[in-house]
mmCIF file of C-alpha atoms in Angstrom:
data_model
loop_
_atom_site.group_PDB
_atom_site.id
_atom_site.type_symbol
_atom_site.label_atom_id
_atom_site.label_comp_id
_atom_site.label_asym_id
_atom_site.label_seq_id
_atom_site.Cartn_x
_atom_site.Cartn_y
_atom_site.Cartn_z
ATOM 1 C CA MET M 1 -4.891 107.358 85.248
ATOM 2 C CA THR M 2 -3.929 106.767 81.647
ATOM 3 C CA HIS M 3 -1.664 103.872 82.677
ATOM 4 C CA GLN M 4 -4.502 102.260 84.657
ATOM 5 C CA VAL M 5 -6.851 102.417 81.655
ATOM 6 C CA ALA M 6 -4.163 100.914 79.441
ATOM 7 C CA ASP M 7 -3.527 98.107 81.931
ATOM 8 C CA SER M 8 -7.227 97.309 82.237
ATOM 9 C CA SER M 9 -7.669 97.252 78.461
ATOM 10 C CA SER M 10 -4.616 94.969 78.151
ATOM 11 C CA LEU M 11 -6.096 92.577 80.718
ATOM 12 C CA THR M 12 -9.401 92.671 78.901
ATOM 13 C CA ARG M 13 -7.728 91.790 75.605
ATOM 14 C CA SER M 14 -5.721 88.955 77.195
ATOM 15 C CA GLY M 15 -8.847 87.602 78.912
ATOM 16 C CA TRP M 16 -10.780 87.804 75.684
ATOM 17 C CA SER M 17 -7.915 86.052 73.872
ATOM 18 C CA PHE M 18 -7.902 83.228 76.471
ATOM 19 C CA GLN M 19 -11.673 82.800 76.291
ATOM 20 C CA SER M 20 -11.633 82.772 72.501
ATOM 21 C CA ALA M 21 -8.910 80.110 72.533
ATOM 22 C CA LEU M 22 -10.867 78.123 75.129
ATOM 23 C CA TYR M 23 -13.986 78.053 72.956
ATOM 24 C CA ASP M 24 -12.135 77.550 69.649
ATOM 25 C CA PRO M 25 -13.081 74.050 68.376
ATOM 26 C CA THR M 26 -9.705 73.562 66.685
ATOM 27 C CA ILE M 27 -7.668 74.414 69.792
ATOM 28 C CA ARG M 28 -9.931 72.371 72.047
ATOM 29 C CA GLY M 29 -9.636 69.420 69.679
ATOM 30 C CA ILE M 30 -5.841 69.601 69.705
ATOM 31 C CA PHE M 31 -5.780 69.928 73.508
ATOM 32 C CA PHE M 32 -8.031 66.934 74.177
ATOM 33 C CA GLN M 33 -6.223 64.780 71.614
ATOM 34 C CA ALA M 34 -2.883 65.617 73.227
ATOM 35 C CA LEU M 35 -4.347 64.878 76.669
ATOM 36 C CA THR M 36 -5.679 61.536 75.417
ATOM 37 C CA ILE M 37 -2.272 60.579 74.005
ATOM 38 C CA VAL M 38 -0.544 61.471 77.288
ATOM 39 C CA LEU M 39 -3.031 59.411 79.314
ATOM 40 C CA LEU M 40 -2.739 56.487 76.906
ATOM 41 C CA VAL M 41 1.072 56.537 77.060
ATOM 42 C CA ALA M 42 0.911 56.712 80.855
ATOM 43 C CA LEU M 43 -1.488 53.752 80.955
ATOM 44 C CA ILE M 44 0.723 51.663 78.664
ATOM 45 C CA TRP M 45 3.809 52.533 80.700
ATOM 46 C CA SER M 46 2.027 51.607 83.926
ATOM 47 C CA ILE M 47 0.928 48.234 82.527
ATOM 48 C CA ALA M 48 4.401 47.488 81.159
ATOM 49 C CA HIS M 49 6.069 48.500 84.426
ATOM 50 C CA ASN M 50 3.734 46.405 86.572
ATOM 51 C CA THR M 51 4.184 43.427 84.233
ATOM 52 C CA ALA M 52 7.962 43.696 84.383
ATOM 53 C CA VAL M 53 7.885 43.946 88.206
ATOM 54 C CA ASN M 54 5.588 40.927 88.542
ATOM 55 C CA LEU M 55 7.717 38.843 86.141
ATOM 56 C CA ALA M 56 10.859 39.743 88.071
ATOM 57 C CA ARG M 57 9.151 38.853 91.355
ATOM 58 C CA ALA M 58 8.177 35.443 89.894
ATOM 59 C CA ASN M 59 11.710 34.897 88.532
ATOM 60 C CA ILE M 60 10.390 34.632 84.956
ATOM 61 C CA ALA M 61 12.733 35.973 82.297
ATOM 62 C CA SER M 62 11.065 38.161 79.690
ATOM 63 C CA GLY M 63 11.876 38.180 75.994
ATOM 64 C CA PHE M 64 11.496 35.850 73.030
ATOM 65 C CA GLY M 65 14.617 33.784 73.558
ATOM 66 C CA PHE M 66 12.450 30.816 74.559
ATOM 67 C CA LEU M 67 11.465 30.389 70.898
ATOM 68 C CA ASN M 68 14.866 28.776 70.272
ATOM 69 C CA GLY M 69 14.367 26.196 73.014
ATOM 70 C CA ARG M 70 13.396 22.561 72.474
ATOM 71 C CA ALA M 71 9.619 22.135 72.380
ATOM 72 C CA GLY M 72 9.485 18.572 73.707
ATOM 73 C CA PHE M 73 5.914 17.851 72.556
ATOM 74 C CA GLU M 74 4.371 16.303 69.468
ATOM 75 C CA VAL M 75 1.806 17.874 67.142
ATOM 76 C CA GLY M 76 -0.994 15.794 65.681
ATOM 77 C CA GLN M 77 -1.032 17.347 62.215
ATOM 78 C CA SER M 78 1.726 19.352 60.575
ATOM 79 C CA LEU M 79 2.175 20.741 57.076
ATOM 80 C CA ILE M 80 5.951 20.932 57.552
ATOM 81 C CA GLN M 81 8.555 18.675 59.117
ATOM 82 C CA TYR M 82 8.229 18.721 62.906
ATOM 83 C CA SER M 83 9.231 16.545 65.841
ATOM 84 C CA SER M 84 9.493 16.906 69.597
ATOM 85 C CA ASP M 85 13.118 17.984 69.119
ATOM 86 C CA SER M 86 12.035 21.045 67.122
ATOM 87 C CA THR M 87 12.014 24.499 68.665
ATOM 88 C CA TYR M 88 9.074 26.386 70.142
ATOM 89 C CA GLY M 89 9.311 28.793 67.234
ATOM 90 C CA ARG M 90 8.805 25.980 64.731
ATOM 91 C CA ALA M 91 5.933 24.609 66.808
ATOM 92 C CA LEU M 92 4.197 27.994 66.636
ATOM 93 C CA LEU M 93 4.848 28.058 62.886
ATOM 94 C CA VAL M 94 3.115 24.680 62.607
ATOM 95 C CA GLY M 95 0.135 26.077 64.514
ATOM 96 C CA LEU M 96 0.048 29.169 62.290
ATOM 97 C CA LEU M 97 0.055 27.070 59.105
ATOM 98 C CA ASN M 98 -2.744 24.875 60.481
ATOM 99 C CA THR M 99 -4.756 27.999 61.309
ATOM 100 C CA LEU M 100 -4.245 29.365 57.801
ATOM 101 C CA LEU M 101 -5.213 25.978 56.338
ATOM 102 C CA ILE M 102 -8.476 25.972 58.272
ATOM 103 C CA ALA M 103 -9.159 29.612 57.340
ATOM 104 C CA VAL M 104 -8.518 29.233 53.600
ATOM 105 C CA THR M 105 -10.345 25.924 53.133
ATOM 106 C CA GLY M 106 -13.205 27.062 55.363
ATOM 107 C CA ILE M 107 -13.624 30.355 53.511
ATOM 108 C CA ILE M 108 -13.758 28.620 50.125
ATOM 109 C CA THR M 109 -16.194 25.923 51.276
ATOM 110 C CA SER M 110 -18.475 28.235 53.256
ATOM 111 C CA THR M 111 -18.650 30.677 50.338
ATOM 112 C CA ILE M 112 -19.763 27.940 47.938
ATOM 113 C CA ILE M 113 -22.312 26.490 50.364
ATOM 114 C CA GLY M 114 -23.536 29.960 51.356
ATOM 115 C CA PHE M 115 -24.139 31.035 47.765
ATOM 116 C CA VAL M 116 -26.031 27.838 46.991
ATOM 117 C CA ILE M 117 -28.190 28.109 50.119
ATOM 118 C CA GLY M 118 -28.768 31.839 49.641
ATOM 119 C CA ILE M 119 -29.965 31.391 46.077
ATOM 120 C CA GLY M 120 -31.963 28.340 47.160
ATOM 121 C CA ARG M 121 -33.885 30.440 49.684
ATOM 122 C CA LEU M 122 -35.182 32.513 46.778
ATOM 123 C CA SER M 123 -36.164 29.465 44.734
ATOM 124 C CA ARG M 124 -39.728 29.158 43.485
ATOM 125 C CA ASN M 125 -39.628 25.505 44.493
ATOM 126 C CA TRP M 126 -41.364 25.371 47.872
ATOM 127 C CA LEU M 127 -39.415 22.375 49.176
ATOM 128 C CA ILE M 128 -35.996 23.769 48.249
ATOM 129 C CA ALA M 129 -36.802 27.183 49.732
ATOM 130 C CA LYS M 130 -38.041 25.676 53.008
ATOM 131 C CA LEU M 131 -35.090 23.302 53.352
ATOM 132 C CA CYS M 132 -32.672 26.175 52.855
ATOM 133 C CA THR M 133 -34.590 28.252 55.400
ATOM 134 C CA VAL M 134 -34.413 25.454 57.978
ATOM 135 C CA TYR M 135 -30.656 25.119 57.361
ATOM 136 C CA VAL M 136 -30.075 28.828 57.928
ATOM 137 C CA GLU M 137 -32.233 29.077 61.031
ATOM 138 C CA VAL M 138 -30.721 25.982 62.643
ATOM 139 C CA PHE M 139 -27.051 26.840 62.163
ATOM 140 C CA ARG M 140 -27.439 30.559 62.857
ATOM 141 C CA ASN M 141 -28.940 29.905 66.279
ATOM 142 C CA ILE M 142 -26.415 27.352 67.548
ATOM 143 C CA PRO M 143 -23.057 28.384 69.070
ATOM 144 C CA PRO M 144 -20.141 27.369 66.837
ATOM 145 C CA LEU M 145 -18.544 25.361 69.646
ATOM 146 C CA LEU M 146 -21.606 23.100 69.786
ATOM 147 C CA VAL M 147 -21.448 22.629 66.021
ATOM 148 C CA ILE M 148 -17.815 21.555 66.379
ATOM 149 C CA PHE M 149 -18.733 19.070 69.112
ATOM 150 C CA PHE M 150 -21.584 17.762 66.947
ATOM 151 C CA TRP M 151 -19.246 16.878 64.086
ATOM 152 C CA TYR M 152 -16.499 15.603 66.366
ATOM 153 C CA SER M 153 -18.521 13.527 68.839
ATOM 154 C CA GLY M 154 -21.811 13.021 67.015
ATOM 155 C CA VAL M 155 -20.657 12.195 63.489
ATOM 156 C CA LEU M 156 -16.970 11.328 63.158
ATOM 157 C CA ALA M 157 -16.617 9.530 66.506
ATOM 158 C CA ILE M 158 -19.290 6.957 65.593
ATOM 159 C CA LEU M 159 -17.632 5.946 62.329
ATOM 160 C CA PRO M 160 -16.234 2.380 62.083
ATOM 161 C CA ASN M 161 -12.856 1.445 63.517
ATOM 162 C CA ALA M 162 -9.773 1.295 61.325
ATOM 163 C CA ARG M 163 -10.178 -2.419 60.630
ATOM 164 C CA ASP M 164 -13.747 -1.812 59.351
ATOM 165 C CA SER M 165 -12.955 1.381 57.421
ATOM 166 C CA LEU M 166 -15.383 2.580 54.806
ATOM 167 C CA HIS M 167 -13.807 2.110 51.379
ATOM 168 C CA LEU M 168 -14.268 5.248 49.305
ATOM 169 C CA PRO M 169 -13.476 5.860 45.633
ATOM 170 C CA LEU M 170 -9.930 6.654 44.458
ATOM 171 C CA GLY M 171 -8.351 4.361 47.031
ATOM 172 C CA SER M 172 -9.493 6.353 50.083
ATOM 173 C CA TYR M 173 -10.726 5.108 53.461
ATOM 174 C CA LEU M 174 -12.864 6.747 56.137
ATOM 175 C CA ASN M 175 -12.950 5.712 59.794
ATOM 176 C CA ASN M 176 -13.035 7.235 63.261
ATOM 177 C CA ARG M 177 -9.337 8.041 62.971
ATOM 178 C CA GLY M 178 -9.873 10.286 59.970
ATOM 179 C CA LEU M 179 -9.768 10.204 56.185
ATOM 180 C CA ALA M 180 -6.928 8.254 54.556
ATOM 181 C CA PHE M 181 -6.192 9.067 50.918
ATOM 182 C CA PRO M 182 -3.375 8.470 48.407
ATOM 183 C CA LYS M 183 -0.268 10.526 49.096
ATOM 184 C CA PRO M 184 1.200 12.193 45.991
ATOM 185 C CA ILE M 185 4.930 11.700 45.429
ATOM 186 C CA PHE M 186 6.411 14.365 43.166
ATOM 187 C CA GLY M 187 9.357 13.390 41.010
ATOM 188 C CA ASP M 188 12.046 15.405 39.286
ATOM 189 C CA GLY M 189 10.698 17.854 36.746
ATOM 190 C CA PHE M 190 7.314 18.321 38.355
ATOM 191 C CA TRP M 191 8.147 22.000 38.816
ATOM 192 C CA LEU M 192 7.444 22.412 35.103
ATOM 193 C CA VAL M 193 3.782 21.659 35.815
ATOM 194 C CA GLY M 194 3.671 24.474 38.383
ATOM 195 C CA VAL M 195 5.258 26.884 35.937
ATOM 196 C CA ALA M 196 2.798 25.861 33.222
ATOM 197 C CA PHE M 197 -0.105 26.364 35.618
ATOM 198 C CA ALA M 198 1.113 29.876 36.527
ATOM 199 C CA VAL M 199 1.493 30.729 32.826
ATOM 200 C CA ALA M 200 -2.021 29.396 32.186
ATOM 201 C CA ILE M 201 -3.474 31.624 34.929
ATOM 202 C CA ILE M 202 -1.730 34.694 33.513
ATOM 203 C CA ALA M 203 -2.871 33.835 29.975
ATOM 204 C CA THR M 204 -6.451 33.374 31.222
ATOM 205 C CA VAL M 205 -6.456 36.793 32.870
ATOM 206 C CA ILE M 206 -5.044 38.430 29.717
ATOM 207 C CA THR M 207 -7.656 36.674 27.562
ATOM 208 C CA ALA M 208 -10.491 37.766 29.843
ATOM 209 C CA ARG M 209 -9.361 41.407 29.747
ATOM 210 C CA TRP M 210 -9.006 41.283 25.961
ATOM 211 C CA ALA M 211 -12.498 39.812 25.618
ATOM 212 C CA HIS M 212 -13.922 42.538 27.880
ATOM 213 C CA ARG M 213 -12.298 45.321 25.848
ATOM 214 C CA ARG M 214 -13.414 43.703 22.602
ATOM 215 C CA GLN M 215 -17.017 43.478 23.755
ATOM 216 C CA ALA M 216 -16.959 47.087 24.999
ATOM 217 C CA ALA M 217 -15.607 48.280 21.629
ATOM 218 C CA THR M 218 -17.586 46.125 19.178
ATOM 219 C CA GLY M 219 -20.456 44.708 21.216
ATOM 220 C CA GLN M 220 -19.498 41.172 20.164
ATOM 221 C CA PRO M 221 -19.151 38.788 23.125
ATOM 222 C CA PHE M 222 -16.304 36.315 23.380
ATOM 223 C CA HIS M 223 -16.991 33.356 25.635
ATOM 224 C CA THR M 224 -13.795 32.761 27.571
ATOM 225 C CA ILE M 225 -14.946 29.760 29.604
ATOM 226 C CA TRP M 226 -13.728 27.076 27.205
ATOM 227 C CA VAL M 227 -10.528 28.981 26.448
ATOM 228 C CA SER M 228 -9.863 29.297 30.195
ATOM 229 C CA ILE M 229 -10.490 25.597 30.799
ATOM 230 C CA GLY M 230 -8.247 24.716 27.868
ATOM 231 C CA LEU M 231 -5.433 26.890 29.182
ATOM 232 C CA ILE M 232 -5.689 25.917 32.861
ATOM 233 C CA VAL M 233 -6.050 22.192 32.131
ATOM 234 C CA GLY M 234 -4.242 21.845 28.814
ATOM 235 C CA LEU M 235 -0.960 23.643 29.513
ATOM 236 C CA PRO M 236 -0.192 21.813 32.808
ATOM 237 C CA LEU M 237 -1.189 18.515 31.179
ATOM 238 C CA ILE M 238 1.189 19.084 28.261
ATOM 239 C CA ALA M 239 3.984 20.043 30.671
ATOM 240 C CA PHE M 240 3.219 16.949 32.761
ATOM 241 C CA LEU M 241 3.529 14.656 29.746
ATOM 242 C CA LEU M 242 6.667 16.379 28.442
ATOM 243 C CA ALA M 243 8.318 16.004 31.854
ATOM 244 C CA GLY M 244 7.710 12.241 31.746
ATOM 245 C CA ALA M 245 4.717 12.120 34.117
ATOM 246 C CA PRO M 246 6.794 12.753 37.283
ATOM 247 C CA LEU M 247 4.023 11.861 39.709
ATOM 248 C CA SER M 248 3.173 8.715 41.615
ATOM 249 C CA PHE M 249 0.917 7.888 44.569
ATOM 250 C CA ASP M 250 1.376 6.044 47.839
ATOM 251 C CA PHE M 251 -2.000 4.383 48.403
ATOM 252 C CA PRO M 252 -3.245 3.496 51.889
ATOM 253 C CA VAL M 253 -3.479 -0.243 52.496
ATOM 254 C CA ALA M 254 -6.013 -1.773 54.860
ATOM 255 C CA GLY M 255 -4.330 -4.063 57.381
ATOM 256 C CA LYS M 256 -5.747 -6.274 60.088
ATOM 257 C CA PHE M 257 -5.845 -3.553 62.717
ATOM 258 C CA ASN M 258 -4.861 -0.313 60.991
ATOM 259 C CA LEU M 259 -4.154 1.400 57.685
ATOM 260 C CA THR M 260 -0.626 1.800 56.381
ATOM 261 C CA GLY M 261 0.658 4.231 53.782
ATOM 262 C CA GLY M 262 -0.992 7.266 52.242
ATOM 263 C CA SER M 263 -1.877 10.479 54.018
ATOM 264 C CA VAL M 264 -4.368 10.886 56.841
ATOM 265 C CA VAL M 265 -6.502 13.888 57.754
ATOM 266 C CA GLY M 266 -7.423 13.536 61.415
ATOM 267 C CA PRO M 267 -10.949 13.814 62.798
ATOM 268 C CA GLU M 268 -9.988 17.037 64.603
ATOM 269 C CA PHE M 269 -9.284 18.874 61.370
ATOM 270 C CA MET M 270 -12.334 17.386 59.629
ATOM 271 C CA SER M 271 -14.743 18.295 62.422
ATOM 272 C CA LEU M 272 -13.365 21.850 62.723
ATOM 273 C CA PHE M 273 -13.390 22.345 58.963
ATOM 274 C CA LEU M 274 -16.943 21.034 58.519
ATOM 275 C CA ALA M 275 -18.286 22.897 61.563
ATOM 276 C CA LEU M 276 -16.877 26.299 60.643
ATOM 277 C CA SER M 277 -17.807 25.865 56.973
ATOM 278 C CA PHE M 278 -21.441 24.937 57.612
ATOM 279 C CA TYR M 279 -21.819 27.456 60.435
ATOM 280 C CA THR M 280 -20.412 30.413 58.492
ATOM 281 C CA ALA M 281 -22.287 29.376 55.347
ATOM 282 C CA ALA M 282 -25.584 30.068 57.132
ATOM 283 C CA PHE M 283 -24.628 33.719 57.631
ATOM 284 C CA ILE M 284 -23.221 34.018 54.115
ATOM 285 C CA ALA M 285 -26.491 32.633 52.758
ATOM 286 C CA GLU M 286 -28.427 35.478 54.375
ATOM 287 C CA ILE M 287 -25.939 38.010 53.011
ATOM 288 C CA VAL M 288 -26.369 36.565 49.518
ATOM 289 C CA ARG M 289 -30.150 36.552 49.825
ATOM 290 C CA SER M 290 -30.254 40.178 50.985
ATOM 291 C CA GLY M 291 -27.832 41.182 48.226
ATOM 292 C CA ILE M 292 -30.008 39.612 45.552
ATOM 293 C CA ARG M 293 -33.103 41.197 47.079
ATOM 294 C CA GLY M 294 -31.319 44.541 46.935
ATOM 295 C CA VAL M 295 -31.112 44.460 43.135
ATOM 296 C CA PRO M 296 -34.005 46.490 41.678
ATOM 297 C CA LYS M 297 -36.765 44.316 40.257
ATOM 298 C CA GLY M 298 -36.740 46.394 37.102
ATOM 299 C CA GLN M 299 -33.342 44.925 36.210
ATOM 300 C CA THR M 300 -34.800 41.419 36.159
ATOM 301 C CA GLU M 301 -37.869 42.520 34.218
ATOM 302 C CA ALA M 302 -35.742 44.344 31.651
ATOM 303 C CA ALA M 303 -33.529 41.282 31.165
ATOM 304 C CA ALA M 304 -36.590 39.056 30.803
ATOM 305 C CA ALA M 305 -38.027 41.473 28.236
ATOM 306 C CA LEU M 306 -34.870 40.964 26.179
ATOM 307 C CA GLY M 307 -35.574 37.240 26.106
ATOM 308 C CA LEU M 308 -32.856 36.054 28.487
ATOM 309 C CA HIS M 309 -33.308 32.702 30.197
ATOM 310 C CA PRO M 310 -33.926 32.901 33.978
ATOM 311 C CA SER M 311 -30.569 31.226 34.690
ATOM 312 C CA ALA M 312 -28.824 33.727 32.413
ATOM 313 C CA ILE M 313 -30.616 36.593 34.163
ATOM 314 C CA THR M 314 -29.359 35.378 37.532
ATOM 315 C CA ARG M 315 -25.811 34.797 36.294
ATOM 316 C CA LEU M 316 -25.346 37.857 34.065
ATOM 317 C CA VAL M 317 -27.625 40.523 35.548
ATOM 318 C CA VAL M 318 -28.568 39.849 39.169
ATOM 319 C CA ILE M 319 -25.418 38.312 40.675
ATOM 320 C CA PRO M 320 -22.947 40.924 39.317
ATOM 321 C CA GLN M 321 -25.053 43.746 40.758
ATOM 322 C CA ALA M 322 -25.669 41.884 44.009
ATOM 323 C CA PHE M 323 -21.915 41.526 44.540
ATOM 324 C CA ARG M 324 -21.688 45.234 45.344
ATOM 325 C CA ILE M 325 -24.032 44.650 48.278
ATOM 326 C CA ILE M 326 -22.654 41.254 49.296
ATOM 327 C CA ILE M 327 -18.901 41.902 49.487
ATOM 328 C CA PRO M 328 -18.684 44.363 52.443
ATOM 329 C CA PRO M 329 -20.540 42.175 54.996
ATOM 330 C CA LEU M 330 -18.910 39.086 53.485
ATOM 331 C CA SER M 331 -15.556 40.371 54.705
ATOM 332 C CA SER M 332 -16.800 40.286 58.295
ATOM 333 C CA GLN M 333 -17.833 36.639 57.963
ATOM 334 C CA TYR M 334 -14.405 35.690 56.628
ATOM 335 C CA LEU M 335 -12.807 37.401 59.617
ATOM 336 C CA ASN M 336 -15.212 35.667 61.997
ATOM 337 C CA LEU M 337 -14.380 32.263 60.519
ATOM 338 C CA THR M 338 -10.665 32.888 60.909
ATOM 339 C CA LYS M 339 -11.044 33.957 64.535
ATOM 340 C CA ASN M 340 -13.466 31.127 65.322
ATOM 341 C CA SER M 341 -10.731 28.673 64.310
ATOM 342 C CA SER M 342 -9.236 29.328 67.764
ATOM 343 C CA LEU M 343 -11.997 27.054 69.114
ATOM 344 C CA ALA M 344 -9.888 24.161 67.780
ATOM 345 C CA ILE M 345 -8.324 23.868 71.218
ATOM 346 C CA ALA M 346 -11.598 22.339 72.462
ATOM 347 C CA ILE M 347 -11.092 19.210 70.332
ATOM 348 C CA GLY M 348 -7.300 19.060 70.382
ATOM 349 C CA PHE M 349 -6.504 20.346 66.907
ATOM 350 C CA ALA M 350 -3.042 21.897 66.788
ATOM 351 C CA ASP M 351 -3.871 25.409 65.663
ATOM 352 C CA LEU M 352 -2.016 28.551 66.722
ATOM 353 C CA VAL M 353 -3.895 28.899 70.025
ATOM 354 C CA ALA M 354 -3.549 25.224 70.980
ATOM 355 C CA VAL M 355 0.195 25.111 70.265
ATOM 356 C CA GLY M 356 0.662 28.472 71.968
ATOM 357 C CA SER M 357 -1.176 27.252 75.064
ATOM 358 C CA THR M 358 1.133 24.263 75.350
ATOM 359 C CA THR M 359 4.142 26.529 74.878
ATOM 360 C CA LEU M 360 2.810 28.934 77.501
ATOM 361 C CA ASN M 361 2.283 26.151 80.043
ATOM 362 C CA GLN M 362 5.783 24.761 79.556
ATOM 363 C CA THR M 363 7.730 28.022 79.471
ATOM 364 C CA GLY M 364 5.609 30.376 81.548
ATOM 365 C CA GLN M 365 6.110 33.122 78.921
ATOM 366 C CA SER M 366 2.465 34.185 79.027
ATOM 367 C CA VAL M 367 2.992 37.796 77.965
ATOM 368 C CA GLU M 368 5.110 36.892 74.955
ATOM 369 C CA VAL M 369 2.804 34.095 73.767
ATOM 370 C CA ILE M 370 -0.306 36.251 74.069
ATOM 371 C CA LEU M 371 1.488 39.049 72.224
ATOM 372 C CA ILE M 372 2.345 36.608 69.421
ATOM 373 C CA TRP M 373 -1.313 35.576 69.219
ATOM 374 C CA MET M 374 -2.485 39.169 69.036
ATOM 375 C CA VAL M 375 0.028 40.208 66.375
ATOM 376 C CA ILE M 376 -0.658 37.183 64.152
ATOM 377 C CA TYR M 377 -4.449 37.408 64.310
ATOM 378 C CA LEU M 378 -4.259 41.161 63.754
ATOM 379 C CA ALA M 379 -2.027 40.640 60.710
ATOM 380 C CA ILE M 380 -4.353 37.985 59.257
ATOM 381 C CA SER M 381 -7.382 40.239 59.763
ATOM 382 C CA ILE M 382 -5.677 43.236 58.163
ATOM 383 C CA VAL M 383 -4.534 41.231 55.127
ATOM 384 C CA THR M 384 -8.018 39.749 54.698
ATOM 385 C CA SER M 385 -9.614 43.191 54.937
ATOM 386 C CA LEU M 386 -7.172 44.662 52.408
ATOM 387 C CA LEU M 387 -7.862 41.872 49.921
ATOM 388 C CA MET M 388 -11.631 42.204 50.313
ATOM 389 C CA ASN M 389 -11.455 45.996 50.032
ATOM 390 C CA TRP M 390 -9.455 45.628 46.828
ATOM 391 C CA PHE M 391 -11.995 43.169 45.440
ATOM 392 C CA ASN M 392 -14.836 45.469 46.501
ATOM 393 C CA ALA M 393 -13.187 48.360 44.648
ATOM 394 C CA LYS M 394 -12.855 46.225 41.528
ATOM 395 C CA MET M 395 -16.548 45.340 41.675
ATOM 396 C CA ALA M 396 -17.723 48.887 42.404
ATOM 397 C CA LEU M 397 -19.926 50.640 39.891
ATOM 398 C CA VAL M 398 -17.844 52.895 37.668
ATOM 399 C CA GLU M 399 -19.494 56.237 37.010
ATOM 400 C CA ARG M 400 -19.408 57.505 33.455
#
């Protein structure tokens, strides 16, 4: 009888222990996370196995060895040396550099336009405010692909032919084949100018930090704008003159049927660049407007009570505080612009997706090419996010 009571109590304790473990949030969390990992690994293995079986059935070799093969196709615009005899790997590198070129130039241009339009929407001038509002509402409600087609087919395609090119300042020409401009030819010793420019940037940053510490300690401002301009312009100019002016230009020359010489930016790049810049600028303008609206009105009134000019209030009081609101959503727009550059394939611009599509069609390595796309766009997005997060941390309000 005693043994039966002991056994029943032991079962009761074990049952209670199992129930307590079942309802323990920590144990349940570990169990479901482990189950999720197992299911995810099984799903990935199943996809990889099925892909390998299908590739073997289609007699398609897997791997990235195809990157060393001859590409056999030309690329319209390339920042590095490339020909049809180059490898697929170099062709994809050309597409990556073109994508980065579109992303960087588009981000800079859209940011400038967006800030101007966003501030213009808050202008007391009725005409300026309404024009900026119309700009935002029009571009925000049109798909980006249509904006690209508008610039490509509706603006650049109707420009004059090469023989009737529009003559622009600085020896440049504009026609339906693109923008021709003087090509710089760098001579020996020009590297000194690059070194001087880097030194000027470092000196400007050091001067700005010194001025900030000086103002925090003494209250006396030190205007660094002219010092910065003198350093950034003066040092490279001195180095340029000391090196013997090692720079010349190859100017485009208008012929009877075409232009010769110089460098040419094709209509594909121009239409994609203008479309993404103006399209993204509309969203950035709204972010800027909301950021400025988010600054307490008392800040503006206090600055006005101190006798500051309205432009100085905007530049020194409102904009610095609005940055803390603007930067986080601004990161998303930069990422969107970079990913929207993949629409270049619609107009034949040789970006990463367009070059990869040609490579995919010629080699049949669909899995590898798509994997390359995913890894590159993921890497670009992560780097952009890290840079914007760093900048956001630098602009964050420091608690005393």
